[in-house]
XYZ file of C-alpha atoms in Angstrom:
445
model
C -8.414 -175.727 84.629
C -9.701 -179.726 85.183
C -10.106 -183.078 82.903
C -12.294 -185.851 82.761
C -13.275 -188.377 80.452
C -16.751 -190.244 79.984
C -17.547 -192.777 78.324
C -19.144 -191.423 75.095
C -21.486 -193.975 72.303
C -18.485 -196.951 71.698
C -15.555 -194.112 71.982
C -14.491 -192.513 74.938
C -15.017 -188.716 75.294
C -13.275 -186.204 76.455
C -13.965 -183.176 78.862
C -12.481 -180.010 79.687
C -13.725 -177.560 81.773
C -12.717 -173.802 81.014
C -14.304 -171.297 82.913
C -18.557 -171.531 82.822
C -17.955 -173.484 79.208
C -17.646 -177.131 78.606
C -15.964 -178.491 75.195
C -16.147 -181.847 74.184
C -14.795 -183.570 72.004
C -15.688 -187.274 70.732
C -12.821 -189.306 68.553
C -14.137 -191.608 66.501
C -12.073 -195.532 66.173
C -10.740 -196.324 62.705
C -12.497 -199.641 62.238
C -15.772 -197.169 62.073
C -14.997 -195.234 58.916
C -17.113 -194.221 56.068
C -14.253 -193.997 52.511
C -10.275 -194.138 52.946
C -10.442 -190.962 51.600
C -11.728 -189.160 54.116
C -12.085 -188.719 57.783
C -12.735 -185.111 59.948
C -13.527 -184.641 64.536
C -15.456 -182.164 65.425
C -15.736 -180.725 69.405
C -19.373 -179.133 71.298
C -19.677 -176.771 73.676
C -21.633 -175.941 75.957
C -22.288 -173.075 78.352
C -23.326 -173.948 82.217
C -25.886 -171.889 82.023
C -28.886 -171.402 78.703
C -30.006 -174.019 77.003
C -27.359 -173.630 74.012
C -24.424 -175.213 72.516
C -22.468 -174.302 69.856
C -20.352 -177.947 67.255
C -17.329 -177.143 65.052
C -16.933 -179.531 62.866
C -13.355 -179.853 59.836
C -13.933 -182.261 57.001
C -10.410 -183.000 55.875
C -9.741 -184.797 52.585
C -8.020 -186.525 50.938
C -6.925 -185.612 46.331
C -3.823 -186.555 44.184
C -2.354 -185.652 41.080
C -0.434 -187.187 39.478
C 0.938 -187.361 35.609
C 1.332 -190.703 33.925
C 1.513 -192.002 30.455
C -0.153 -194.657 28.829
C -3.309 -195.537 31.200
C -4.629 -198.310 30.175
C -1.965 -199.880 28.605
C -1.845 -203.261 30.225
C 1.626 -203.078 32.094
C 0.178 -199.653 33.610
C -1.620 -201.282 37.543
C -2.595 -198.048 38.518
C -5.811 -198.486 37.978
C -5.615 -202.369 38.638
C -4.677 -201.877 41.952
C -7.128 -199.639 42.823
C -9.910 -201.726 41.396
C -8.926 -205.591 41.953
C -9.386 -205.444 45.568
C -13.067 -203.450 45.217
C -13.935 -206.985 41.914
C -15.387 -204.261 39.804
C -15.117 -200.717 38.224
C -17.953 -199.344 37.712
C -16.989 -195.768 34.680
C -18.869 -193.575 33.576
C -17.681 -192.469 29.960
C -17.596 -189.367 27.613
C -19.171 -190.817 24.155
C -16.600 -189.421 21.936
C -14.249 -191.279 24.651
C -15.747 -194.881 24.071
C -16.080 -194.856 20.149
C -12.092 -193.941 20.409
C -11.036 -195.554 23.707
C -13.675 -197.695 24.499
C -12.335 -201.127 23.374
C -9.024 -200.220 25.092
C -10.467 -199.884 28.102
C -13.141 -202.543 27.597
C -9.755 -204.714 27.168
C -7.888 -202.838 30.358
C -10.334 -205.171 32.589
C -10.605 -207.768 30.760
C -6.997 -208.591 30.550
C -6.634 -207.964 34.381
C -9.795 -209.412 35.030
C -11.629 -207.075 36.380
C -15.524 -206.505 35.390
C -15.647 -203.302 34.142
C -19.962 -201.794 34.703
C -19.631 -199.309 32.157
C -22.038 -195.923 31.008
C -21.210 -194.063 28.177
C -23.291 -190.730 28.191
C -22.940 -187.645 25.659
C -21.056 -184.538 27.785
C -21.735 -181.086 25.314
C -22.063 -178.261 26.709
C -25.633 -179.056 25.731
C -25.748 -181.233 27.232
C -24.692 -179.620 31.106
C -27.649 -179.748 32.703
C -29.637 -181.817 36.009
C -31.164 -183.877 33.604
C -27.982 -185.606 32.369
C -26.440 -185.272 36.044
C -30.204 -187.235 37.290
C -28.811 -190.275 34.709
C -25.425 -190.877 36.038
C -27.626 -190.867 39.635
C -29.189 -193.115 37.429
C -26.164 -195.159 36.726
C -25.331 -194.526 39.869
C -28.106 -195.653 42.818
C -30.118 -198.704 43.310
C -31.930 -199.574 40.398
C -28.480 -199.314 38.372
C -24.742 -200.488 39.641
C -25.449 -199.889 43.417
C -22.462 -198.034 43.932
C -20.500 -198.409 47.653
C -19.679 -194.832 49.285
C -16.573 -196.697 49.892
C -15.856 -197.686 46.231
C -14.438 -194.510 43.517
C -16.118 -194.320 40.010
C -13.993 -194.106 37.186
C -15.351 -191.427 35.037
C -13.069 -190.652 31.906
C -13.930 -187.328 29.477
C -13.379 -183.146 29.361
C -14.322 -180.857 31.103
C -18.433 -181.321 31.488
C -17.952 -184.572 32.003
C -16.134 -183.965 35.134
C -18.411 -181.615 36.936
C -21.698 -183.167 36.243
C -20.392 -187.072 36.831
C -17.954 -184.736 39.522
C -22.279 -183.829 40.955
C -23.887 -187.138 41.093
C -20.885 -188.773 42.888
C -20.697 -185.454 45.524
C -24.798 -186.624 45.171
C -24.571 -190.064 44.986
C -25.047 -191.023 49.561
C -23.412 -187.406 49.779
C -20.018 -188.017 49.271
C -19.382 -190.313 47.078
C -15.521 -191.059 45.662
C -14.209 -191.078 41.490
C -11.147 -191.198 40.202
C -10.543 -188.648 37.584
C -8.393 -189.120 33.772
C -8.638 -185.955 31.753
C -9.306 -186.876 28.409
C -8.707 -182.623 26.880
C -6.538 -180.301 28.609
C -9.831 -178.442 30.669
C -10.264 -182.166 31.745
C -6.731 -182.769 32.972
C -5.875 -179.984 34.357
C -8.280 -177.423 35.030
C -11.724 -179.070 36.041
C -10.072 -182.841 36.470
C -8.772 -181.832 40.130
C -10.539 -178.867 40.653
C -13.809 -179.137 43.512
C -15.990 -177.511 41.776
C -18.898 -179.502 40.712
C -21.243 -177.963 38.447
C -23.938 -177.756 35.947
C -25.376 -174.669 34.485
C -28.539 -172.748 35.222
C -30.235 -170.247 33.371
C -28.255 -167.083 31.386
C -25.195 -168.119 33.805
C -22.819 -170.930 33.641
C -21.550 -173.365 36.498
C -24.410 -171.447 39.024
C -25.104 -175.193 40.653
C -22.926 -177.183 42.054
C -20.621 -178.444 45.463
C -17.366 -178.866 46.265
C -15.994 -182.469 46.090
C -12.778 -183.056 44.474
C -11.281 -186.214 43.026
C -9.723 -188.436 44.724
C -7.072 -189.151 42.563
C -7.027 -186.755 39.539
C -4.226 -188.198 36.803
C -3.446 -186.885 34.134
C -2.053 -188.849 30.280
C -1.008 -186.577 27.463
C -2.003 -189.457 24.870
C -5.445 -188.744 24.907
C -4.719 -185.368 23.551
C -3.712 -187.472 20.388
C -7.237 -187.630 19.187
C -8.909 -184.310 20.452
C -9.569 -181.400 17.908
C -7.429 -178.471 17.657
C -10.357 -176.366 18.421
C -10.263 -178.595 21.728
C -6.186 -178.310 22.215
C -6.507 -174.879 21.269
C -9.668 -174.639 23.328
C -7.996 -176.227 26.264
C -4.923 -173.424 26.123
C -6.518 -171.136 28.020
C -6.826 -172.057 31.610
C -2.607 -173.086 31.727
C -2.370 -168.871 30.334
C -4.620 -168.483 32.999
C -1.893 -169.854 35.611
C 1.102 -168.646 33.808
C -0.304 -165.561 34.360
C -1.248 -165.426 37.081
C 1.441 -167.320 39.252
C 3.877 -168.834 36.968
C 6.417 -166.146 34.627
C 8.808 -169.192 33.873
C 5.137 -171.053 32.594
C 4.400 -168.373 30.689
C 7.394 -167.726 28.950
C 6.886 -171.127 27.894
C 3.814 -170.486 26.018
C 5.406 -168.119 24.441
C 8.762 -170.053 22.633
C 7.003 -172.881 22.690
C 3.229 -172.546 22.380
C 1.705 -172.749 18.950
C 4.370 -176.277 18.484
C 2.367 -177.462 21.019
C -1.196 -176.834 19.049
C -0.018 -178.093 16.318
C 1.725 -181.675 17.412
C -1.343 -182.315 19.863
C 0.601 -181.466 22.903
C 3.888 -183.387 21.410
C 1.698 -186.103 21.051
C 2.046 -186.585 16.769
C 5.335 -185.619 14.821
C 6.871 -184.593 18.095
C 10.876 -184.526 18.779
C 11.649 -185.611 22.256
C 12.550 -182.676 23.957
C 8.740 -181.464 22.959
C 8.402 -184.160 25.442
C 9.666 -183.023 27.988
C 9.034 -179.160 27.692
C 5.277 -180.957 27.227
C 5.352 -182.389 30.046
C 6.971 -179.752 32.315
C 4.727 -176.853 31.263
C 0.902 -179.744 32.537
C 3.072 -180.852 35.748
C 3.292 -176.636 36.757
C 0.205 -175.098 35.391
C -0.953 -178.278 37.959
C 0.955 -177.249 40.749
C -0.441 -173.744 40.104
C -3.066 -174.455 40.147
C -3.949 -176.680 43.327
C -1.270 -174.412 44.721
C -4.067 -172.345 45.934
C -7.216 -174.891 44.268
C -5.635 -177.457 47.225
C -5.239 -174.850 50.550
C -8.785 -173.502 49.813
C -10.524 -176.609 48.657
C -13.869 -174.867 49.497
C -14.008 -171.699 48.596
C -13.885 -170.095 51.896
C -11.497 -167.135 50.514
C -12.132 -165.270 47.404
C -8.608 -164.559 46.963
C -8.688 -167.607 44.279
C -5.737 -166.516 41.029
C -7.188 -169.523 38.769
C -10.954 -167.467 39.266
C -9.095 -164.452 36.517
C -10.940 -164.668 33.520
C -13.923 -165.963 34.613
C -15.578 -162.497 36.515
C -17.385 -161.837 33.680
C -17.163 -165.052 31.787
C -19.680 -167.111 32.522
C -22.298 -164.091 32.013
C -21.434 -163.471 28.132
C -20.293 -166.595 27.104
C -23.979 -168.496 26.947
C -25.297 -165.829 26.169
C -23.165 -165.626 22.477
C -22.456 -169.189 23.344
C -17.908 -169.129 22.968
C -16.325 -172.011 23.281
C -15.063 -171.989 27.432
C -11.162 -171.619 26.420
C -12.447 -168.374 24.236
C -14.849 -167.031 26.647
C -12.268 -167.277 29.210
C -9.237 -165.604 26.990
C -11.808 -162.152 26.653
C -12.064 -162.395 30.360
C -8.508 -162.304 30.662
C -7.059 -160.157 28.205
C -9.812 -157.420 28.640
C -8.607 -158.228 33.199
C -4.859 -157.359 30.976
C -5.973 -153.736 29.609
C -8.285 -152.978 32.765
C -5.260 -153.981 35.599
C -2.974 -150.936 33.059
C -5.869 -148.496 33.321
C -6.437 -149.059 36.843
C -2.088 -148.214 36.882
C -1.191 -152.509 38.417
C 0.247 -154.243 35.229
C 2.721 -151.483 32.866
C 1.159 -151.658 28.270
C 3.665 -153.374 27.848
C 2.902 -156.875 29.941
C -0.063 -156.079 28.954
C 0.239 -156.492 25.220
C 2.774 -159.423 25.678
C -0.374 -160.953 28.508
C -2.963 -159.777 25.172
C -0.698 -160.789 22.232
C 0.691 -164.675 23.432
C -3.405 -165.654 23.511
C -3.987 -163.751 19.790
C -1.122 -166.034 18.153
C -2.455 -168.717 19.840
C -5.011 -168.414 17.617
C -7.555 -167.275 20.721
C -9.719 -164.705 21.363
C -8.926 -161.802 23.185
C -11.913 -158.868 22.042
C -15.730 -159.972 20.988
C -18.869 -157.143 20.740
C -20.294 -158.925 24.014
C -17.577 -156.556 26.118
C -19.699 -153.544 24.497
C -22.725 -154.633 26.407
C -22.852 -152.406 29.470
C -26.086 -154.256 31.246
C -24.221 -157.641 30.708
C -21.078 -156.421 31.927
C -23.173 -155.034 35.188
C -25.356 -157.929 35.874
C -22.019 -160.367 35.656
C -20.635 -158.308 37.802
C -23.251 -158.471 39.393
C -24.197 -161.926 39.203
C -20.086 -163.086 39.710
C -20.241 -160.513 43.352
C -22.997 -163.004 44.665
C -21.018 -166.078 43.892
C -18.328 -164.649 45.483
C -19.943 -163.995 49.125
C -20.909 -159.998 48.952
C -17.866 -159.413 49.831
C -16.516 -157.308 47.044
C -16.209 -158.082 43.425
C -13.138 -159.894 44.145
C -11.240 -160.158 40.542
C -7.549 -161.425 39.952
C -5.626 -159.044 38.241
C -2.169 -159.316 36.912
C -0.160 -156.571 38.681
C 3.086 -158.364 36.941
C 3.057 -161.612 34.756
C 3.179 -164.375 36.984
C 1.947 -162.040 40.013
C -1.924 -161.377 41.188
C -3.712 -158.944 42.850
C -7.834 -158.272 43.414
C -10.164 -155.402 42.908
C -12.694 -154.871 44.537
C -15.237 -153.386 42.464
C -15.821 -151.873 38.980
C -17.138 -148.674 38.957
C -19.878 -148.947 35.452
C -17.712 -146.179 34.519
C -13.786 -147.521 35.063
C -15.888 -150.869 32.920
C -17.085 -148.906 30.312
C -13.647 -147.055 30.006
C -11.310 -150.129 30.117
C -13.527 -152.071 27.446
C -13.210 -148.789 24.612
C -9.257 -149.094 25.975
C -9.419 -152.926 25.321
C -11.316 -152.188 21.943
C -8.792 -149.915 20.483
C -5.607 -152.492 20.714
C -7.519 -155.111 19.886
C -8.013 -152.927 16.294
C -5.069 -153.683 15.590
C -4.663 -157.740 16.104
C -5.790 -160.084 13.386
C -9.450 -160.328 12.897
C -9.736 -157.563 15.988
C -9.676 -159.819 18.857
C -11.484 -162.919 17.518
C -10.268 -166.513 17.760
C -10.397 -169.672 15.799
C -13.204 -172.095 15.838
C -14.496 -170.458 18.409
C -17.985 -170.674 19.086
C -19.586 -174.409 20.698
C -21.155 -174.224 16.740
C -17.735 -174.850 15.508
C -16.757 -177.558 16.443
C -20.156 -179.704 16.406
C -20.924 -179.182 20.554
C -24.139 -176.637 19.948
């Protein structure tokens, strides 16, 4: 083995000779970095014979998640320390959030003497379209703020805004950093820190997108105080998801405190100090369980993903009947629990605990759309393609706090599980239907 060095284009390249191959590394000096949050490296392998070579590259990012309190209090310097050195803040804010908190947000940046360039945009489920992404791009681009490639855009809003604004940032300069402040529970603990930015395609949710996580996710429970109860309930689904698949203690906390947390809007209204601590603990545990798997598989190169529980069939039937996302997910989770029981993976007692928890919190666990075999089969077909054709790899619980992945679900087994699930849910209040389960119930159609 022999090593030699040659001068590259402004940096020292290192060559390593291995048999009939030459491996070339070309390190880059720190001063040339595009952004403080992203880095990468690579190598080229050439063969002594033949006109060919192979490139292997590694991309590395840094993404931080923090649970904070009152992020726009003048005394809180978290955002000021980031934006003051850049002499401005470019922000994309949900229309409803701007109506409720716009004055406080603007007052914060005025007090910090940081110019704020603000785009206010409606972000309903019906707005989750490529057109909305293009509107945000126009704001970020040369005809708008002309954002720099190392200037983190501040995104403040719910799950829809985190998806479309995150996608716009991914497209601007091919990768522009952004900071996410989730103002709904789904945005705070799931869509916000997620690397999956996206927009909806025809009849299938989230089918167009790229992997581009925020460089910083700030979770401030105080925003939940102004949420409609339906949005609080809707967000609970994503916490249940991680409790069932990863954290038994979290599941037990939800059984004990879930209803009280909904009633007090996550301990922001008429709540005891103890409940506030429980709320912070539940948010932290849900975030940690989620990012423990998401953060180690940031680009979805593997499909052993517990956080996909409840999301195997729902992306097909959710838009078909215009369900709230959380309700579609709990229907998928509840059905998945019954399917796991049919497979012999999950005990009847734990299956019923999973279904009963969602039902007790006012979330849906059954909808007649499950009986549409064609939609369910089509959903599996779409998901199999999305997950790479290696299999369906649907996460299903094996006990509360753990899961495994089923590679295929044949139509006969699928139908058998639907029949069993309907039979159990028929005994529940409203036959498994939830409260405020449709988009129209919250004016988001």
